[in-house]
């Protein structure tokens, strides 16, 4: 039997405001990757193509999140969005999937495809096992749960069958099974998966993240620079007036050097000297933001997102407190992070040791990397 060709039609045109986060949930981070990117990746190798239906305002962000994937602008309702997506499908079968279900497994997708070899429609579901009540503030009745199912996606169909069903009109349908049923199409139920949850509320992100084999790395950095001649120091990318300067081959920014080394450490990729040898004259006087940006890019190239940064400057003077917020903002800017993920603070060594004698400044930093 010739295998029927299939397209995954992923619906991502909603606003997803109930999930919080300030952006549509399909573009929020989930274990180092946007939700939509994970949903698209779930179908790789299982279908011939992917079409993503997006909100017209999201074109630029969608192109960045799923480069190379065909994008179609959706409509005012889910049904309208699916109809727009179906116009871009040319394969025998279509699997219509919610972008907010990034944990769908290859096994679930495979069961839907297998059922479509002999059926016009097929969708995954789980039997209702909890008791069901009807009521408002009080229980007014009990609903029998026999024969009730919790619907999931992808909901698969012969493309021409579901296209014709949509053409009949079903503006208020909850999903595509409802559209198909209204048109008299039989839909086969296949086994769903508890892990195939739909992200709806803020707490669902934590539940969904548990479905991926996450790789969490922690890196530590420590650096010291001695004082020399000068009238300022550069700390965490910020120029701070001071009676002496810090010595170093680059701009001697002990803060950025330490954060950079923490990232390299988490990646097991050596330290600044490994990538920017002080013996190489091209790095003399270099802005240390160059080093940090390189480490950040290396982490992202390896699939890691930066969870947070915590840096502590150790010195008697200059006083860091008045500049700490500016430093946080500058580090966040260089690393492409929200300021809320960056901590810059300071302490003294109670006049003990080389920092206590004001011979130099030390810094230690910790960085967390997460790869889903």
XYZ file of C-alpha atoms in Angstrom:
372
model
C 0.000 0.000 0.000
C 1.315 3.442 -0.934
C 1.893 5.582 2.125
C -0.356 8.624 2.216
C 1.465 11.952 2.429
C 0.728 14.184 5.404
C 1.119 17.780 6.549
C 1.103 19.049 10.128
C -1.110 22.131 10.366
C -0.159 23.873 13.605
C -2.562 26.516 14.848
C -0.670 29.353 16.560
C -2.816 32.409 15.867
C -4.199 32.903 19.377
C -3.096 35.452 21.945
C -2.626 33.012 24.855
C -3.080 35.679 27.538
C -4.199 33.310 30.308
C -0.736 31.746 30.376
C 0.843 35.061 31.434
C 4.363 36.093 30.494
C 3.498 39.234 28.530
C 3.734 37.524 25.105
C 1.561 34.899 23.388
C 2.289 31.545 25.029
C 3.419 29.932 21.771
C 6.468 32.228 21.747
C 7.409 31.854 25.407
C 10.466 29.891 26.433
C 10.025 26.259 27.415
C 13.235 24.600 28.552
C 15.434 26.690 26.275
C 13.203 26.760 23.186
C 9.976 28.595 22.326
C 6.799 26.541 22.700
C 6.042 26.822 18.982
C 9.506 25.592 18.002
C 8.995 22.486 20.132
C 5.568 21.825 18.620
C 6.970 22.066 15.103
C 9.958 19.860 15.972
C 7.637 17.125 17.263
C 6.524 16.406 13.679
C 9.980 16.364 12.078
C 10.542 13.151 10.157
C 6.926 12.039 10.610
C 5.191 14.204 7.989
C 6.120 15.655 4.637
C 5.589 19.269 5.609
C 4.512 21.743 8.275
C 2.234 24.772 7.965
C 1.909 27.177 10.894
C -1.075 29.500 11.154
C -0.105 32.741 12.910
C -1.636 36.010 14.008
C -0.913 38.751 11.431
C 1.002 40.747 14.051
C 3.374 37.843 14.768
C 5.013 37.377 11.373
C 8.481 38.598 12.357
C 8.690 36.694 15.616
C 7.307 33.526 14.018
C 9.882 33.684 11.228
C 12.618 33.915 13.843
C 11.218 31.058 15.935
C 10.554 28.601 13.076
C 12.711 29.753 10.150
C 11.956 28.071 6.859
C 8.513 26.847 7.923
C 5.529 27.915 5.808
C 3.495 30.575 7.637
C -0.124 31.457 6.960
C -2.036 34.341 8.521
C -5.047 33.192 10.515
C -8.492 34.646 11.030
C -10.582 36.022 13.864
C -11.591 32.556 15.137
C -9.902 29.186 15.422
C -12.155 27.798 12.692
C -11.201 30.657 10.363
C -7.529 30.084 11.115
C -7.762 26.376 10.332
C -9.579 27.146 7.091
C -6.758 29.502 6.081
C -4.209 26.830 6.886
C -6.068 24.138 4.942
C -5.807 26.286 1.823
C -2.012 25.829 2.044
C -2.114 22.030 2.415
C -1.622 19.843 -0.659
C -0.981 16.419 0.893
C -3.409 13.520 1.241
C -3.671 13.890 5.021
C -3.574 16.788 7.443
C -2.843 16.637 11.171
C -4.324 19.715 12.854
C -2.447 20.448 16.063
C -2.532 23.070 18.809
C 0.751 24.980 19.086
C 0.155 24.943 22.846
C 0.695 21.155 22.953
C 4.506 21.016 22.586
C 4.861 17.672 24.387
C 3.068 15.541 21.801
C 5.002 12.334 21.215
C 5.937 10.527 18.032
C 3.882 7.591 19.307
C 0.668 9.645 19.462
C 1.312 11.123 16.020
C 2.026 7.656 14.672
C -1.243 6.271 16.040
C -3.226 9.036 14.329
C -1.443 8.443 11.017
C -1.966 4.690 11.267
C -5.703 5.116 11.877
C -6.011 7.390 8.826
C -4.937 4.539 6.568
C -8.489 3.214 6.959
C -10.493 6.173 8.343
C -11.478 9.660 7.213
C -10.710 11.113 10.629
C -8.798 10.123 13.756
C -7.876 11.910 16.976
C -6.177 11.054 20.274
C -8.099 11.146 23.532
C -7.981 9.872 27.100
C -10.921 8.358 28.966
C -12.426 10.473 31.754
C -11.593 8.756 35.043
C -12.601 11.428 37.579
C -16.116 11.808 38.907
C -18.073 14.518 37.094
C -20.465 16.941 38.752
C -22.887 19.487 37.401
C -23.540 22.651 39.374
C -22.494 26.152 40.322
C -21.592 26.995 43.931
C -23.057 23.650 44.955
C -23.231 20.205 43.425
C -26.536 19.914 41.610
C -26.061 16.550 39.990
C -23.679 13.800 38.926
C -22.745 13.140 35.309
C -22.019 9.583 34.234
C -18.459 9.364 32.907
C -18.952 6.185 30.883
C -18.035 6.814 27.273
C -16.564 10.284 27.940
C -13.167 11.249 26.612
C -10.718 14.137 27.007
C -9.843 15.373 23.528
C -6.267 16.033 22.419
C -4.492 16.940 19.194
C -3.281 16.312 16.523
C -6.667 15.656 15.004
C -6.052 14.008 11.657
C -8.183 13.832 8.527
C -8.180 13.092 4.874
C -7.492 16.602 3.652
C -10.366 16.870 1.194
C -12.790 15.483 3.774
C -11.994 18.068 6.466
C -11.763 20.857 3.880
C -15.284 20.025 2.728
C -16.488 19.848 6.343
C -15.138 23.324 7.034
C -16.765 24.624 3.864
C -20.167 23.698 5.309
C -19.605 26.293 8.055
C -19.062 25.740 11.798
C -17.954 29.083 13.222
C -18.450 28.125 16.874
C -16.905 24.630 16.787
C -14.558 23.862 19.680
C -12.215 21.777 17.551
C -11.926 20.061 14.199
C -13.529 16.855 15.386
C -16.646 18.927 16.082
C -16.454 20.376 12.557
C -16.084 16.895 11.097
C -18.902 15.418 13.174
C -21.254 18.255 12.179
C -20.599 17.260 8.568
C -21.293 13.596 9.264
C -17.650 12.462 9.220
C -16.799 9.508 11.469
C -13.739 10.076 13.665
C -11.771 7.179 15.115
C -10.459 7.574 18.670
C -6.837 6.546 19.233
C -4.931 6.394 22.514
C -3.764 9.757 23.764
C -1.045 10.548 26.286
C -1.174 12.301 29.667
C 2.055 14.076 28.743
C 0.351 15.652 25.725
C -0.973 18.500 27.840
C -2.203 21.851 26.564
C -0.478 24.896 28.045
C -3.235 27.188 29.255
C -2.264 28.576 32.679
C 1.093 29.850 33.980
C 1.655 26.697 36.053
C 1.355 24.545 32.924
C 4.802 25.672 31.798
C 6.448 23.864 34.706
C 4.424 20.732 33.972
C 5.338 20.840 30.291
C 9.028 21.405 31.006
C 9.055 18.136 32.925
C 8.307 16.314 29.682
C 11.702 17.099 28.208
C 15.080 15.694 29.138
C 16.472 18.990 30.360
C 20.214 19.555 30.624
C 20.988 22.042 33.404
C 24.555 23.320 33.790
C 26.044 25.548 36.490
C 29.314 27.392 35.922
C 31.462 29.349 38.368
C 33.919 32.096 37.583
C 36.564 33.908 39.650
C 38.932 36.656 38.574
C 41.232 39.275 40.074
C 42.770 42.461 38.676
C 45.293 44.648 40.460
C 45.130 48.435 40.678
C 47.494 50.623 38.707
C 47.546 54.139 37.319
C 44.295 55.658 36.142
C 41.287 57.731 37.090
C 38.499 55.154 36.603
C 37.667 51.468 36.556
C 35.352 49.542 34.214
C 33.155 47.088 36.070
C 30.395 45.029 34.443
C 30.560 47.274 31.405
C 30.149 50.511 33.362
C 32.807 53.218 33.801
C 33.147 54.168 37.473
C 35.323 57.145 38.547
C 38.135 56.105 40.908
C 41.570 57.309 41.921
C 43.232 54.274 40.315
C 42.597 52.019 37.328
C 42.657 48.259 36.954
C 45.471 46.600 35.044
C 44.878 44.005 32.372
C 45.555 43.090 28.756
C 42.037 44.111 27.714
C 40.002 46.807 29.467
C 40.464 44.850 32.735
C 36.728 44.566 33.429
C 36.944 42.018 36.208
C 33.145 41.698 36.366
C 32.591 40.767 32.737
C 35.660 38.524 32.747
C 34.261 36.543 35.654
C 30.798 36.117 34.136
C 32.393 35.083 30.851
C 34.500 32.437 32.583
C 31.416 31.141 34.389
C 29.708 30.516 31.034
C 32.778 28.820 29.577
C 32.973 26.725 32.729
C 29.364 25.576 32.437
C 30.096 24.549 28.845
C 33.398 22.885 29.841
C 35.047 25.120 27.235
C 38.041 26.453 29.167
C 38.293 30.147 30.053
C 38.861 33.549 28.476
C 42.529 32.789 27.989
C 41.591 29.744 25.927
C 39.567 31.776 23.462
C 41.299 35.158 23.700
C 44.964 34.527 24.640
C 46.602 37.526 26.369
C 49.692 36.793 24.288
C 47.751 37.803 21.164
C 48.179 41.570 20.610
C 44.854 41.893 18.784
C 43.013 41.681 22.113
C 44.993 44.467 23.792
C 42.595 47.071 25.170
C 39.532 45.174 23.902
C 36.127 45.976 25.372
C 35.326 42.939 27.519
C 31.766 42.900 26.170
C 33.320 41.162 23.147
C 34.399 38.245 25.348
C 31.048 37.937 27.094
C 29.100 38.104 23.830
C 31.278 35.303 22.448
C 30.560 33.079 25.449
C 26.821 33.776 25.211
C 26.811 32.961 21.498
C 28.703 29.731 22.132
C 26.133 28.688 24.745
C 23.230 29.407 22.423
C 24.912 27.641 19.506
C 24.979 24.547 21.712
C 21.258 24.897 22.413
C 21.493 26.426 25.900
C 19.423 29.256 27.275
C 20.917 31.324 30.087
C 18.754 30.972 33.167
C 20.371 33.558 35.413
C 23.614 35.305 36.349
C 24.790 36.168 39.851
C 27.998 38.211 40.194
C 29.635 39.533 43.379
C 32.340 42.201 43.208
C 34.760 42.149 46.157
C 36.431 45.437 47.011
C 36.628 48.222 49.586
C 36.418 50.949 46.971
C 34.932 52.183 44.722
C 31.473 51.786 46.198
C 29.434 49.547 43.912
C 25.944 50.196 45.293
C 25.279 53.459 43.414
C 26.179 51.749 40.119
C 24.746 48.263 40.638
C 21.488 48.793 38.725
C 23.309 50.308 35.771
C 25.691 47.347 35.793
C 22.789 44.897 35.842
C 21.216 46.631 32.867
C 24.478 46.608 30.903
C 25.168 42.920 31.567
C 21.582 42.065 30.608
C 21.981 44.057 27.391
C 25.187 42.262 26.400
C 23.740 38.840 27.191
C 20.309 39.448 25.674
C 18.545 38.741 28.977
C 15.801 40.304 31.031
C 17.284 42.426 33.815
C 15.419 40.236 36.297
C 17.772 37.369 35.407
C 20.904 39.352 36.273
C 22.242 40.037 39.763
C 25.233 42.288 40.425
C 26.149 42.955 44.034
C 29.206 43.726 46.116
C 30.884 42.950 49.385
C 34.073 43.905 51.184
C 36.627 41.590 52.767
C 36.554 43.517 56.056
C 39.949 45.094 55.300
C 41.532 41.653 55.076
C 43.693 40.379 52.213
C 44.649 42.131 48.993
C 41.140 43.533 48.438
C 41.086 44.797 52.006
C 44.399 46.544 51.435
C 42.892 48.042 48.248
C 45.479 46.421 46.023
C 42.850 45.226 43.526
C 39.314 43.993 42.905
C 38.085 40.406 42.819
C 34.855 38.990 41.473
C 33.044 35.686 41.596
C 30.059 34.707 39.491
C 27.653 31.844 38.927
C 25.722 31.212 35.728
C 22.970 28.687 35.028
C 22.488 27.223 31.547
C 19.433 25.196 30.526
C 18.986 23.061 27.433
C 15.683 21.297 26.827
